[in-house]
Amino acid sequence: MKLQAKFALYNAITKIAVILVLGAIILLSLETISSHHLDGRLTKKRLKVIENLSDNEIDSLLRNQHSFTDYNILKDEFIVLNAIPNVGKIDTSITFITERREIEGDTEIYRILNDQFEYNNKRYKLELGEAMTAMEAVKTTIRFYMLIVLIGTLLVTLLTDYAFTNFILRPFYKIIDQKLNKVNDPTSYNYENIPTNTTDFKILDNSINSLMRKIADLFLLEKQFIANVSHELLTPISILSGRLENILAAENLPVEHENKILASLKTLNRLKVIINSLLLISKVENEQYLKKDQVSIHQELLDIYEDLEDRIIDKQIIYKNEIAANFSFTGNRALIHTLLINIINNAIKYNVNKGAITIHDELTLTKYTLTIADSGMGMEKEIVANAFNRFERENSDNEDGFGLGLAIVNSIAKFHQINISIQSEKEKGTIVTIEFPIN
Amino acid sequence: MNVLIVEDEKGLALEMDEFLSREGYIVEHAWKKSSAEEKIFVNNYDFILLDLGLPDGDGFEVLKQLKNLKDRDDAVIILTARSAVDDRIKGLDSGADDYLAKPFSLNELLARMHAIIRRKHKLEKNEVKIHDFVLDIQNHTVSFQNERVPLTKKEYEIFNYLVLNKNRVVSRISLTEHVWGDILEVNSDSNFVDVHVKNLRKKLTQCTKTDWFETVRSIGYRINY
């Protein structure tokens, strides 16, 4: 969830809570106040009734009946007087209750005063009621308006909060987007500050900038280092190989020396390949290559087949290219070529005689998947896990290669956001899956 | 033909000197940018072998200086261990004839020089004769008595490279490197080149006797002409 949405949500929830609590307090106090008020009125009426009480009145009220009931036209007040038997102790306390009563078919809520008193050695029970309907109506209205206010506030708050946080946080999202998300390498980084007057964002912006400067410095330093290493290592190799070639050209060289010099040239060549491989990896990781070529995978595979045809024929390998899609990838042609040729060369090198290599593809909306399957000797699980590390290689009698092929493949793949996975089973073969992203 | 080697690594310059002198070139040296510019100003050269990283400046500046001189046809081959990716493009764009990354084999250097000579002097309508065979440089084909010899791309490249280095022993390593270029891990098993040479020789021998196509002990091959 975005920070902005979280802020808006939090504000909405707190406001709802405040309104609910406020509403509850208002309703409760309203009820207390109105009950109190009614109770006061009922007490006064009782006094009036009891003060004016006389034999005649009681008689006229009860008319020798046990009970007397009266109410006004609108039925919002009533009085009930009952004679009760003289049993036990009389309870003279006044109690109030809120109850639903039916008077001539109309049911309403009343606040009722209960009292018992003695008059001329006779006990009576008095009930005075006053309707609370008006009160209930007020409460319902308040509840209704509260709901409306609640919903209204909720909507308004959500909108205004969202808009406000959006305004406040805009520089923050701009920083995230321009300074973090869109940055792939420090060389194409824009150091211009994002305009904002929020101190925290200024600090964030400046921190990212200074971090980026450090990374850019390191990046440049690495570039220089690579250039220096190339020069300092490759020049001596160049001298040595020239010297050995000149010695080899001498006509009167004894055969045993000739062989030693040849072996030295081979070793030197090996040194050169290793240095160049490591430099290639470093240069790819240092992003020294452009990714602007339209590389047709189909065409690259045809070229690679031509390059490796001799090896395929030599091992009598059945090579099946089942590519169906005509997919082009934007990247560095030379690097993609290197990536593919290394994988296919491995499929040949670690294959068995009369084995097979099958290349298959699949194009979806988001990616282009190339699978290169061989029927070779396969690898153990631990070896697969380490296959992309430098100088890792399958222990075999085959001393060609220096275990850098897959490390090169790995760095090229990362550089192009290509996903590579290896599935392998000992003695059965290896399947390399290459996923080219489509953007 | 005279060659100017502009290279601050004396060891390497001397090896190139020895090699090229044996081939009949007249070799001069310049160790620095300043002396290189002086020499270029005074003399015409057939070849300038130019290192980019010179102690007092960039080899590109020497190249620029040369291009500013009028009526000059000196062929320039850039030799560099500098690993910047765009150097090759920059070098060729600024008028160099070829670009060779260090370390290179001296055979490769010579082959490149011969290729430039062929190109510059438009030798016999882009055709090179070797015994009874004719190499068509433009179309990468070989014919025998006007009949095309069906060579694969690799066999043609090997043949061409050996012809460019004719009368010299070309080692397997150098040949492999030339044919497979800078495919790093792939060119490490050099035995494959023997298979191609064997096939090439078989195809040539089907046309005529090829005792001029020599296998030189364990080193490599030589075409005598």
Short mmCIF file of C-alpha atoms in Angstrom, two decimals, chain A residues 234-250 253 257-258 261-262 264-265 268, chain B residues 9-19 22 103-107 168:
data_model
loop_
_atom_site.label_atom_id
_atom_site.label_comp_id
_atom_site.label_asym_id
_atom_site.label_seq_id
_atom_site.Cartn_x
_atom_site.Cartn_y
_atom_site.Cartn_z
CA LEU A 234 48.31 -7.82 -21.96
CA THR A 235 51.43 -5.90 -22.99
CA PRO A 236 53.89 -8.35 -21.41
CA ILE A 237 51.96 -11.22 -22.94
CA SER A 238 52.25 -9.48 -26.25
CA ILE A 239 56.01 -9.13 -25.88
CA LEU A 240 56.44 -12.75 -24.81
CA SER A 241 54.34 -14.13 -27.61
CA GLY A 242 56.23 -12.02 -30.17
CA ARG A 243 59.53 -13.21 -28.77
CA LEU A 244 58.48 -16.85 -28.83
CA GLU A 245 57.18 -16.52 -32.38
CA ASN A 246 60.52 -15.07 -33.45
CA ILE A 247 62.44 -17.89 -31.81
CA LEU A 248 60.15 -20.40 -33.50
CA ALA A 249 60.95 -18.85 -36.86
CA ALA A 250 64.62 -19.75 -36.54
CA LEU A 253 65.96 -24.81 -33.75
CA HIS A 257 63.13 -26.76 -27.92
CA GLU A 258 60.61 -26.16 -30.60
CA ILE A 261 58.31 -23.08 -27.17
CA LEU A 262 55.07 -24.26 -28.72
CA SER A 264 54.85 -21.99 -23.92
CA LEU A 265 52.89 -20.26 -26.65
CA LEU A 268 50.54 -17.90 -23.00
CA GLU B 9 57.13 -0.94 -25.01
CA LYS B 10 60.62 -1.50 -26.34
CA GLY B 11 60.44 -5.25 -25.90
CA LEU B 12 57.42 -5.52 -28.14
CA ALA B 13 58.76 -3.03 -30.67
CA LEU B 14 61.98 -4.99 -31.00
CA GLU B 15 60.14 -8.27 -31.59
CA MET B 16 58.01 -6.68 -34.28
CA ASP B 17 61.14 -5.14 -35.76
CA GLU B 18 62.94 -8.47 -35.91
CA PHE B 19 59.95 -10.18 -37.45
CA ARG B 22 63.13 -10.71 -41.70
CA PRO B 103 48.30 -9.53 -27.52
CA PHE B 104 48.34 -10.45 -31.17
CA SER B 105 50.32 -12.97 -33.07
CA LEU B 106 52.98 -11.59 -35.41
CA ASN B 107 51.55 -13.77 -38.16
CA ARG B 168 56.19 -18.60 -43.44
#
